[in-house]
Amino acid sequence: MGSGETMQQDGGGAEAEQLAGALLTIDLDALAANWRALAARAAEAECAAVVKADAYGIGIEPAVAALARAGCQTFFVAHPGEGVRARAVAPGATVYVLNGLPPGAAGAFVSAGLRPVLGAPAEVDEWCEFAATRGGPLPAAVHIDTGMNRLGLTLAEARVLAARRTEGPFFQIALVMSHLVAAEEADRPINRLQIERFAAVRALFPRVPASLCNSSGLFLPQSPCLDLVRPGYALYGGNPTPGQPNPMRPVIGLAARVIQVREAAAGDTVGYNGRWAARAGCRIATISCGYADGIPRAASGTDGRPAGLGGVALVNGQPCPFAGVISMDLITVDVTDTPPGAVKVGDRVTLIGGPLDLETVAARAGTIGYEILTSLGRRYARRYLGGA
Ligand SMILES: *Cc1c(COP(=O)(O)O)cnc(C)c1O
């Protein structure tokens, strides 16, 4: 955790916010409300929370604390180190590590109280052998691949495991899971195919709780929630139903400080490599935020860029396009069309928030909202709201 965050949490917030180039606001009440909404949608299924990658960039400790208070009891991370951080905040929770069991790591998992999501026969063997040395079964999840071809046992390997399970006493499958390839594209045939394949997997492990859904999976017409759902993105305000209204509450807002307002003569270029030329009467606001803060350079406002690309800042709600190439620490914004005096040094302009939702910001950088979230900069002052 950076010192900026520590200052936030021990009350030095106002000064840290004033000195920082940009202010990231994180609404923990909205996070908790999103979890409750997804839990309600999941009906009888347990609603877990995916908090990998520092809880998609918002901070794993505050996120896990708020989610645990809301009632979440199961967390998924990608790395064991993330699992340790989640456990420290929610000691009673169950924590699964999605990226599996690294060779030789079983002892470390057990002492940290983490459950691996076993994704290959070798990992299953290693976990069983370690459990045997402990003289008792150790809970773990097993990931079965139904179409992603990334992690997970094949269907054939799952059958072998299911047959073997009755023989060895040292393996407790606490969860059998798979992952959807294209849940956010509800009409893709792969969704139905994966649901069918996973039904066959469940039949192999009759009494084991099963899990298939990520955020978008929860919104598929088949609603394949089963026993446990694993949302991530939607918790953080991302739209699980792209192209349709976002059912989730926004969780983050980002506003960067204006550090200069200046004029540029018609025909002058702005920024590195002269990739944007000013028109008559041009005014440029330079803001204290750049690609080193996670604003993708692909959102640069260069002349002749493809339609739909190029970032926007909101100045008192008015959209103003980025002008020229995004620098490491600075972005130049074309504020020519704002009323005189509307932009002053020290003001903050919105980069994420309101109409600039995660999907819009991402599309303008040619990426997805997940990448915007998980790239959120380490230099921001972070203001956590709610969560009490
Ligand atoms: C990241 C991840 C999730 C969460 O996905 P979202 O689309 O963010 O809801 C669920 N399951 C697995 C296996 C994942 O890797």
Tab-separated table of C-alpha atoms and ligand atoms in Angstrom:
chain	number	residue	atom	x	y	z
A	1	MET	CA	0.000	0.000	0.000
A	2	GLY	CA	1.425	3.387	-0.969
A	3	SER	CA	1.961	6.134	1.539
A	4	GLY	CA	-0.787	8.141	-0.165
A	5	GLU	CA	-3.298	5.508	0.825
A	6	THR	CA	-1.985	5.351	4.371
A	7	MET	CA	-2.340	9.124	4.623
A	8	GLN	CA	-5.909	8.743	3.395
A	9	GLN	CA	-6.744	6.213	6.000
A	10	ASP	CA	-5.202	7.919	8.969
A	11	GLY	CA	-6.821	11.250	8.277
A	12	GLY	CA	-4.111	13.063	6.316
A	13	GLY	CA	-6.427	12.895	3.334
A	14	ALA	CA	-6.999	16.523	2.472
A	15	GLU	CA	-3.317	17.350	2.125
A	16	ALA	CA	-2.552	14.205	0.158
A	17	GLU	CA	-5.432	15.008	-2.179
A	18	GLN	CA	-4.178	18.528	-2.719
A	19	LEU	CA	-0.677	17.392	-3.582
A	20	ALA	CA	-1.675	14.498	-5.819
A	21	GLY	CA	-2.118	14.940	-9.546
A	22	ALA	CA	-5.441	13.186	-9.520
A	23	LEU	CA	-8.050	11.977	-7.088
A	24	LEU	CA	-9.457	8.471	-7.308
A	25	THR	CA	-12.712	8.110	-5.435
A	26	ILE	CA	-13.786	4.608	-4.439
A	27	ASP	CA	-17.322	4.124	-3.167
A	28	LEU	CA	-17.281	1.084	-0.883
A	29	ASP	CA	-21.018	1.392	-0.236
A	30	ALA	CA	-21.632	1.055	-3.972
A	31	LEU	CA	-19.309	-1.986	-3.996
A	32	ALA	CA	-21.325	-3.579	-1.167
A	33	ALA	CA	-24.618	-2.672	-2.880
A	34	ASN	CA	-23.395	-4.290	-6.102
A	35	TRP	CA	-22.489	-7.455	-4.213
A	36	ARG	CA	-25.945	-7.540	-2.585
A	37	ALA	CA	-27.641	-7.019	-5.955
A	38	LEU	CA	-25.651	-9.863	-7.514
A	39	ALA	CA	-26.283	-12.084	-4.480
A	40	ALA	CA	-30.016	-11.441	-4.878
A	41	ARG	CA	-29.792	-12.260	-8.568
A	42	ALA	CA	-27.945	-15.482	-7.748
A	43	ALA	CA	-30.938	-16.509	-5.601
A	44	GLU	CA	-30.025	-19.701	-3.703
A	45	ALA	CA	-26.477	-19.793	-5.078
A	46	GLU	CA	-23.735	-18.394	-2.866
A	47	CYS	CA	-22.295	-15.124	-4.151
A	48	ALA	CA	-18.500	-15.062	-3.859
A	49	ALA	CA	-16.289	-12.139	-4.921
A	50	VAL	CA	-13.304	-12.111	-7.259
A	51	VAL	CA	-10.695	-9.751	-5.802
A	52	LYS	CA	-7.643	-10.603	-7.914
A	53	ALA	CA	-5.336	-7.868	-9.216
A	54	ASP	CA	-5.753	-5.728	-6.077
A	55	ALA	CA	-9.545	-6.058	-6.328
A	56	TYR	CA	-9.444	-4.913	-9.960
A	57	GLY	CA	-7.324	-1.944	-8.951
A	58	ILE	CA	-9.487	-0.481	-6.179
A	59	GLY	CA	-7.454	-1.928	-3.274
A	60	ILE	CA	-7.808	-5.480	-1.999
A	61	GLU	CA	-7.895	-4.692	1.732
A	62	PRO	CA	-10.689	-2.094	1.720
A	63	ALA	CA	-12.614	-4.097	-0.904
A	64	VAL	CA	-12.454	-7.396	1.001
A	65	ALA	CA	-13.335	-5.674	4.280
A	66	ALA	CA	-16.402	-4.012	2.741
A	67	LEU	CA	-17.503	-7.191	0.956
A	68	ALA	CA	-17.055	-9.318	4.073
A	69	ARG	CA	-19.152	-6.837	6.049
A	70	ALA	CA	-21.836	-7.111	3.364
A	71	GLY	CA	-21.876	-10.868	3.939
A	72	CYS	CA	-19.454	-12.281	1.374
A	73	GLN	CA	-17.743	-15.409	2.704
A	74	THR	CA	-15.781	-16.693	-0.293
A	75	PHE	CA	-13.100	-14.829	-2.221
A	76	PHE	CA	-11.147	-15.677	-5.365
A	77	VAL	CA	-7.687	-14.294	-6.084
A	78	ALA	CA	-5.181	-15.109	-8.822
A	79	HIS	CA	-1.983	-15.366	-6.753
A	80	PRO	CA	-1.266	-16.787	-3.304
A	81	GLY	CA	0.170	-13.430	-2.206
A	82	GLU	CA	-3.175	-11.814	-2.956
A	83	GLY	CA	-4.843	-14.580	-0.976
A	84	VAL	CA	-2.723	-13.814	2.064
A	85	ARG	CA	-3.781	-10.162	1.876
A	86	ALA	CA	-7.459	-11.090	1.545
A	87	ARG	CA	-7.290	-13.480	4.507
A	88	ALA	CA	-5.635	-10.870	6.701
A	89	VAL	CA	-8.753	-8.719	6.323
A	90	ALA	CA	-11.336	-11.516	6.342
A	91	PRO	CA	-9.842	-14.247	8.560
A	92	GLY	CA	-13.015	-16.336	8.551
A	93	ALA	CA	-13.432	-16.361	4.779
A	94	THR	CA	-12.694	-19.120	2.296
A	95	VAL	CA	-10.052	-18.012	-0.192
A	96	TYR	CA	-9.448	-19.745	-3.526
A	97	VAL	CA	-6.368	-19.152	-5.682
A	98	LEU	CA	-7.396	-19.270	-9.350
A	99	ASN	CA	-3.937	-19.636	-10.865
A	100	GLY	CA	-3.544	-23.044	-9.290
A	101	LEU	CA	-0.876	-24.759	-7.268
A	102	PRO	CA	2.755	-23.961	-8.159
A	103	PRO	CA	5.109	-26.946	-7.760
A	104	GLY	CA	6.202	-27.352	-4.149
A	105	ALA	CA	3.718	-24.781	-2.840
A	106	ALA	CA	1.180	-27.053	-1.109
A	107	GLY	CA	2.659	-26.514	2.352
A	108	ALA	CA	2.617	-22.749	1.921
A	109	PHE	CA	-1.029	-22.864	0.797
A	110	VAL	CA	-2.037	-24.908	3.807
A	111	SER	CA	-0.207	-22.741	6.332
A	112	ALA	CA	-1.711	-19.606	4.787
A	113	GLY	CA	-5.175	-21.162	4.840
A	114	LEU	CA	-5.584	-20.902	1.058
A	115	ARG	CA	-7.342	-23.347	-1.242
A	116	PRO	CA	-5.858	-23.868	-4.686
A	117	VAL	CA	-8.051	-24.114	-7.767
A	118	LEU	CA	-6.392	-27.206	-9.224
A	119	GLY	CA	-6.253	-26.903	-12.985
A	120	ALA	CA	-4.150	-29.853	-14.176
A	121	PRO	CA	-3.753	-33.534	-13.189
A	122	ALA	CA	-0.221	-32.840	-11.897
A	123	GLU	CA	-1.623	-30.234	-9.496
A	124	VAL	CA	-4.274	-32.674	-8.302
A	125	ASP	CA	-1.578	-35.321	-7.696
A	126	GLU	CA	0.642	-32.910	-5.832
A	127	TRP	CA	-2.227	-31.778	-3.577
A	128	CYS	CA	-3.266	-35.396	-2.860
A	129	GLU	CA	0.293	-36.422	-2.034
A	130	PHE	CA	0.702	-33.502	0.309
A	131	ALA	CA	-2.643	-34.275	1.972
A	132	ALA	CA	-1.509	-37.865	2.475
A	133	THR	CA	1.569	-36.648	4.376
A	134	ARG	CA	-0.800	-34.655	6.570
A	135	GLY	CA	-2.968	-37.707	7.105
A	136	GLY	CA	-6.210	-36.052	6.162
A	137	PRO	CA	-8.126	-34.549	3.271
A	138	LEU	CA	-7.414	-30.946	2.357
A	139	PRO	CA	-10.118	-28.942	0.575
A	140	ALA	CA	-9.436	-27.568	-2.905
A	141	ALA	CA	-11.397	-26.581	-5.991
A	142	VAL	CA	-11.003	-28.338	-9.311
A	143	HIS	CA	-11.242	-26.388	-12.538
A	144	ILE	CA	-12.603	-28.271	-15.545
A	145	ASP	CA	-12.089	-26.729	-18.971
A	146	THR	CA	-15.281	-26.466	-21.025
A	147	GLY	CA	-13.993	-24.353	-23.889
A	148	MET	CA	-11.441	-21.763	-22.810
A	149	ASN	CA	-8.380	-23.950	-23.419
A	150	ARG	CA	-6.397	-22.017	-20.877
A	151	LEU	CA	-6.539	-23.692	-17.479
A	152	GLY	CA	-8.430	-26.709	-16.217
A	153	LEU	CA	-8.669	-30.463	-16.572
A	154	THR	CA	-10.022	-31.754	-19.867
A	155	LEU	CA	-13.331	-33.599	-19.767
A	156	ALA	CA	-11.421	-36.878	-20.147
A	157	GLU	CA	-9.151	-35.973	-17.217
A	158	ALA	CA	-12.226	-35.053	-15.172
A	159	ARG	CA	-13.673	-38.518	-15.798
A	160	VAL	CA	-10.438	-40.138	-14.614
A	161	LEU	CA	-10.457	-37.976	-11.502
A	162	ALA	CA	-14.108	-38.751	-10.771
A	163	ALA	CA	-13.403	-42.501	-10.998
A	164	ARG	CA	-10.324	-42.206	-8.808
A	165	ARG	CA	-11.953	-40.103	-6.138
A	166	THR	CA	-13.654	-43.017	-4.474
A	167	GLU	CA	-10.265	-44.715	-4.000
A	168	GLY	CA	-8.191	-42.045	-2.308
A	169	PRO	CA	-9.364	-40.660	1.040
A	170	PHE	CA	-7.044	-37.666	0.944
A	171	PHE	CA	-8.721	-35.368	-1.509
A	172	GLN	CA	-11.673	-33.222	-0.687
A	173	ILE	CA	-13.135	-31.522	-3.748
A	174	ALA	CA	-14.845	-28.543	-2.164
A	175	LEU	CA	-15.859	-26.940	-5.467
A	176	VAL	CA	-15.935	-27.935	-9.100
A	177	MET	CA	-15.814	-25.004	-11.484
A	178	SER	CA	-15.431	-23.899	-15.068
A	179	HIS	CA	-15.136	-20.518	-16.755
A	180	LEU	CA	-17.219	-19.015	-19.565
A	181	VAL	CA	-15.533	-17.903	-22.789
A	182	ALA	CA	-17.947	-15.192	-23.931
A	183	ALA	CA	-20.635	-14.647	-21.302
A	184	GLU	CA	-20.839	-10.933	-22.137
A	185	GLU	CA	-21.993	-11.906	-25.643
A	186	ALA	CA	-25.193	-13.663	-24.610
A	187	ASP	CA	-26.148	-14.901	-28.067
A	188	ARG	CA	-22.891	-16.734	-28.772
A	189	PRO	CA	-23.545	-20.505	-29.127
A	190	ILE	CA	-20.466	-21.273	-26.986
A	191	ASN	CA	-22.465	-20.252	-23.891
A	192	ARG	CA	-25.037	-22.994	-24.388
A	193	LEU	CA	-22.298	-25.474	-25.264
A	194	GLN	CA	-20.330	-24.724	-22.095
A	195	ILE	CA	-23.462	-24.945	-19.943
A	196	GLU	CA	-24.168	-28.395	-21.435
A	197	ARG	CA	-20.595	-29.579	-20.995
A	198	PHE	CA	-20.538	-28.380	-17.425
A	199	ALA	CA	-23.799	-30.198	-16.682
A	200	ALA	CA	-21.990	-33.392	-17.706
A	201	VAL	CA	-19.100	-32.462	-15.400
A	202	ARG	CA	-21.478	-31.932	-12.488
A	203	ALA	CA	-22.929	-35.370	-13.038
A	204	LEU	CA	-19.421	-36.777	-12.501
A	205	PHE	CA	-19.179	-35.047	-9.102
A	206	PRO	CA	-22.724	-35.392	-7.799
A	207	ARG	CA	-22.488	-33.954	-4.304
A	208	VAL	CA	-19.826	-31.329	-4.964
A	209	PRO	CA	-20.878	-27.637	-5.131
A	210	ALA	CA	-20.493	-26.276	-8.667
A	211	SER	CA	-19.677	-22.856	-10.088
A	212	LEU	CA	-19.722	-21.522	-13.646
A	213	CYS	CA	-20.700	-17.831	-13.652
A	214	ASN	CA	-18.558	-14.737	-13.776
A	215	SER	CA	-20.311	-11.330	-13.751
A	216	SER	CA	-21.820	-11.619	-17.220
A	217	GLY	CA	-22.706	-15.292	-16.681
A	218	LEU	CA	-25.156	-14.144	-13.998
A	219	PHE	CA	-27.059	-12.241	-16.684
A	220	LEU	CA	-27.251	-15.010	-19.291
A	221	PRO	CA	-30.832	-16.009	-20.113
A	222	GLN	CA	-30.102	-19.534	-18.823
A	223	SER	CA	-28.950	-18.007	-15.503
A	224	PRO	CA	-26.579	-20.916	-14.782
A	225	CYS	CA	-25.868	-19.831	-11.201
A	226	LEU	CA	-25.666	-23.403	-9.795
A	227	ASP	CA	-24.234	-23.410	-6.249
A	228	LEU	CA	-21.821	-20.490	-6.305
A	229	VAL	CA	-21.209	-17.472	-8.565
A	230	ARG	CA	-17.896	-15.653	-9.008
A	231	PRO	CA	-18.459	-12.046	-10.098
A	232	GLY	CA	-15.584	-9.600	-10.336
A	233	TYR	CA	-16.040	-6.787	-12.857
A	234	ALA	CA	-19.704	-6.047	-12.047
A	235	LEU	CA	-18.871	-5.616	-8.351
A	236	TYR	CA	-16.602	-2.729	-9.314
A	237	GLY	CA	-19.287	-1.038	-11.402
A	238	GLY	CA	-18.434	-2.558	-14.782
A	239	ASN	CA	-21.343	-3.307	-17.088
A	240	PRO	CA	-21.930	-7.088	-17.239
A	241	THR	CA	-24.386	-6.581	-20.117
A	242	PRO	CA	-22.452	-4.484	-22.658
A	243	GLY	CA	-24.673	-2.623	-25.095
A	244	GLN	CA	-27.546	-2.602	-22.590
A	245	PRO	CA	-28.045	-0.254	-19.630
A	246	ASN	CA	-25.622	-0.950	-16.794
A	247	PRO	CA	-27.485	-2.556	-13.881
A	248	MET	CA	-24.598	-1.898	-11.469
A	249	ARG	CA	-23.741	1.189	-9.424
A	250	PRO	CA	-20.537	3.031	-10.358
A	251	VAL	CA	-17.795	2.435	-7.796
A	252	ILE	CA	-14.912	4.596	-8.974
A	253	GLY	CA	-14.461	8.173	-10.085
A	254	LEU	CA	-11.283	9.806	-11.329
A	255	ALA	CA	-10.585	13.534	-11.510
A	256	ALA	CA	-7.267	15.116	-12.506
A	257	ARG	CA	-5.960	18.532	-11.596
A	258	VAL	CA	-5.491	21.293	-14.165
A	259	ILE	CA	-1.951	22.602	-13.774
A	260	GLN	CA	-1.928	25.098	-16.666
A	261	VAL	CA	-4.323	26.731	-19.086
A	262	ARG	CA	-2.700	28.217	-22.185
A	263	GLU	CA	-3.397	29.343	-25.718
A	264	ALA	CA	-1.987	27.843	-28.872
A	265	ALA	CA	-1.842	29.675	-32.186
A	266	ALA	CA	-3.725	28.276	-35.172
A	267	GLY	CA	-1.579	25.635	-36.864
A	268	ASP	CA	0.699	25.124	-33.857
A	269	THR	CA	0.975	21.556	-32.728
A	270	VAL	CA	0.445	20.321	-29.168
A	271	GLY	CA	2.456	17.618	-27.448
A	272	TYR	CA	5.075	15.072	-28.501
A	273	ASN	CA	5.693	14.500	-32.195
A	274	GLY	CA	3.264	17.255	-33.184
A	275	ARG	CA	0.361	14.915	-33.788
A	276	TRP	CA	-2.431	17.447	-33.170
A	277	ALA	CA	-2.740	20.941	-34.624
A	278	ALA	CA	-4.553	23.855	-33.008
A	279	ARG	CA	-7.300	25.849	-34.680
A	280	ALA	CA	-7.898	29.585	-34.178
A	281	GLY	CA	-8.657	30.624	-30.596
A	282	CYS	CA	-7.369	27.319	-29.210
A	283	ARG	CA	-7.108	26.926	-25.453
A	284	ILE	CA	-5.365	23.961	-23.894
A	285	ALA	CA	-5.718	22.730	-20.311
A	286	THR	CA	-2.787	20.601	-19.194
A	287	ILE	CA	-3.757	18.086	-16.532
A	288	SER	CA	-1.574	16.251	-14.046
A	289	CYS	CA	-2.147	12.675	-15.134
A	290	GLY	CA	-0.650	10.546	-17.891
A	291	TYR	CA	0.016	7.072	-19.137
A	292	ALA	CA	2.140	6.346	-16.068
A	293	ASP	CA	-1.125	6.681	-14.143
A	294	GLY	CA	-2.879	4.081	-16.235
A	295	ILE	CA	-4.527	6.301	-18.835
A	296	PRO	CA	-3.733	4.267	-21.946
A	297	ARG	CA	-1.612	6.097	-24.492
A	298	ALA	CA	-3.952	4.588	-27.096
A	299	ALA	CA	-6.497	7.191	-25.899
A	300	SER	CA	-4.312	9.987	-27.344
A	301	GLY	CA	-6.204	12.692	-29.216
A	302	THR	CA	-4.154	12.703	-32.396
A	303	ASP	CA	-5.392	14.245	-35.647
A	304	GLY	CA	-6.646	11.670	-38.133
A	305	ARG	CA	-7.209	8.973	-35.521
A	306	PRO	CA	-9.912	6.387	-36.207
A	307	ALA	CA	-13.462	7.436	-35.310
A	308	GLY	CA	-14.436	6.742	-31.709
A	309	LEU	CA	-10.857	6.714	-30.419
A	310	GLY	CA	-9.379	9.466	-28.263
A	311	GLY	CA	-10.022	10.310	-24.638
A	312	VAL	CA	-12.310	12.974	-23.231
A	313	ALA	CA	-12.289	14.987	-20.020
A	314	LEU	CA	-15.419	16.524	-18.520
A	315	VAL	CA	-15.043	20.195	-17.629
A	316	ASN	CA	-18.067	21.089	-15.499
A	317	GLY	CA	-19.849	18.287	-17.294
A	318	GLN	CA	-18.827	19.460	-20.771
A	319	PRO	CA	-16.872	16.867	-22.789
A	320	CYS	CA	-13.512	18.191	-24.005
A	321	PRO	CA	-11.295	15.999	-26.203
A	322	PHE	CA	-7.690	15.103	-25.452
A	323	ALA	CA	-5.381	17.140	-27.713
A	324	GLY	CA	-2.333	15.294	-28.985
A	325	VAL	CA	-0.337	12.411	-27.609
A	326	ILE	CA	-0.717	11.441	-23.940
A	327	SER	CA	2.551	11.997	-22.057
A	328	MET	CA	3.841	9.971	-19.126
A	329	ASP	CA	2.620	12.470	-16.524
A	330	LEU	CA	0.463	14.913	-18.478
A	331	ILE	CA	-2.518	15.081	-20.787
A	332	THR	CA	-3.377	18.126	-22.880
A	333	VAL	CA	-7.099	18.781	-23.268
A	334	ASP	CA	-8.737	21.011	-25.866
A	335	VAL	CA	-10.953	23.349	-23.828
A	336	THR	CA	-11.505	25.881	-26.638
A	337	ASP	CA	-15.258	25.321	-26.568
A	338	THR	CA	-15.719	25.903	-22.849
A	339	PRO	CA	-16.974	29.323	-21.686
A	340	PRO	CA	-14.222	31.809	-20.771
A	341	GLY	CA	-13.033	31.228	-17.215
A	342	ALA	CA	-14.621	27.785	-17.002
A	343	VAL	CA	-11.239	26.084	-16.562
A	344	LYS	CA	-8.756	27.398	-14.023
A	345	VAL	CA	-5.494	26.150	-12.607
A	346	GLY	CA	-6.285	23.953	-9.621
A	347	ASP	CA	-9.675	22.797	-10.926
A	348	ARG	CA	-10.281	19.103	-11.321
A	349	VAL	CA	-11.618	17.652	-14.541
A	350	THR	CA	-13.361	14.272	-14.662
A	351	LEU	CA	-11.675	11.412	-16.485
A	352	ILE	CA	-13.908	8.619	-15.160
A	353	GLY	CA	-17.385	9.275	-13.814
A	354	GLY	CA	-20.901	10.212	-14.892
A	355	PRO	CA	-21.301	9.713	-18.639
A	356	LEU	CA	-17.608	8.773	-18.814
A	357	ASP	CA	-18.277	5.290	-17.501
A	358	LEU	CA	-15.714	2.499	-17.626
A	359	GLU	CA	-17.009	1.166	-20.940
A	360	THR	CA	-16.876	4.586	-22.627
A	361	VAL	CA	-13.404	5.377	-21.305
A	362	ALA	CA	-12.211	1.944	-22.410
A	363	ALA	CA	-13.746	2.137	-25.888
A	364	ARG	CA	-12.044	5.482	-26.466
A	365	ALA	CA	-8.717	3.787	-25.700
A	366	GLY	CA	-9.511	0.722	-27.800
A	367	THR	CA	-9.632	-1.563	-24.758
A	368	ILE	CA	-12.064	-2.968	-22.183
A	369	GLY	CA	-13.158	-1.580	-18.825
A	370	TYR	CA	-11.353	-4.401	-17.027
A	371	GLU	CA	-8.027	-3.062	-18.272
A	372	ILE	CA	-8.901	0.511	-17.273
A	373	LEU	CA	-9.704	-0.664	-13.731
A	374	THR	CA	-6.690	-2.887	-13.257
A	375	SER	CA	-4.352	-0.182	-14.608
A	376	LEU	CA	-5.518	2.477	-12.147
A	377	GLY	CA	-2.422	4.396	-11.123
A	378	ARG	CA	-0.429	4.134	-7.936
A	379	ARG	CA	0.102	7.901	-7.722
A	380	TYR	CA	-3.503	8.889	-7.234
A	381	ALA	CA	-4.770	10.145	-3.930
A	382	ARG	CA	-7.374	7.568	-2.994
A	383	ARG	CA	-10.511	8.639	-1.184
A	384	TYR	CA	-12.570	5.755	0.113
A	385	LEU	CA	-16.227	6.567	0.715
A	386	GLY	CA	-18.513	4.564	2.986
A	387	GLY	CA	-17.701	1.023	3.913
A	388	ALA	CA	-18.440	1.540	7.600
B	1	LIG	C1	-11.530	-13.205	-13.257
B	1	LIG	C2	-12.385	-14.406	-13.133
B	1	LIG	C3	-13.725	-14.297	-12.728
B	1	LIG	C4	-14.423	-12.961	-12.597
B	1	LIG	O1	-14.784	-12.524	-13.893
B	1	LIG	P1	-15.568	-11.156	-14.140
B	1	LIG	O2	-15.823	-11.167	-15.594
B	1	LIG	O3	-14.655	-10.076	-13.709
B	1	LIG	O4	-16.808	-11.203	-13.323
B	1	LIG	C5	-14.420	-15.464	-12.473
B	1	LIG	N1	-13.829	-16.675	-12.663
B	1	LIG	C6	-12.568	-16.813	-13.082
B	1	LIG	C7	-12.004	-18.163	-13.299
B	1	LIG	C8	-11.808	-15.690	-13.356
B	1	LIG	O5	-10.547	-15.821	-13.807
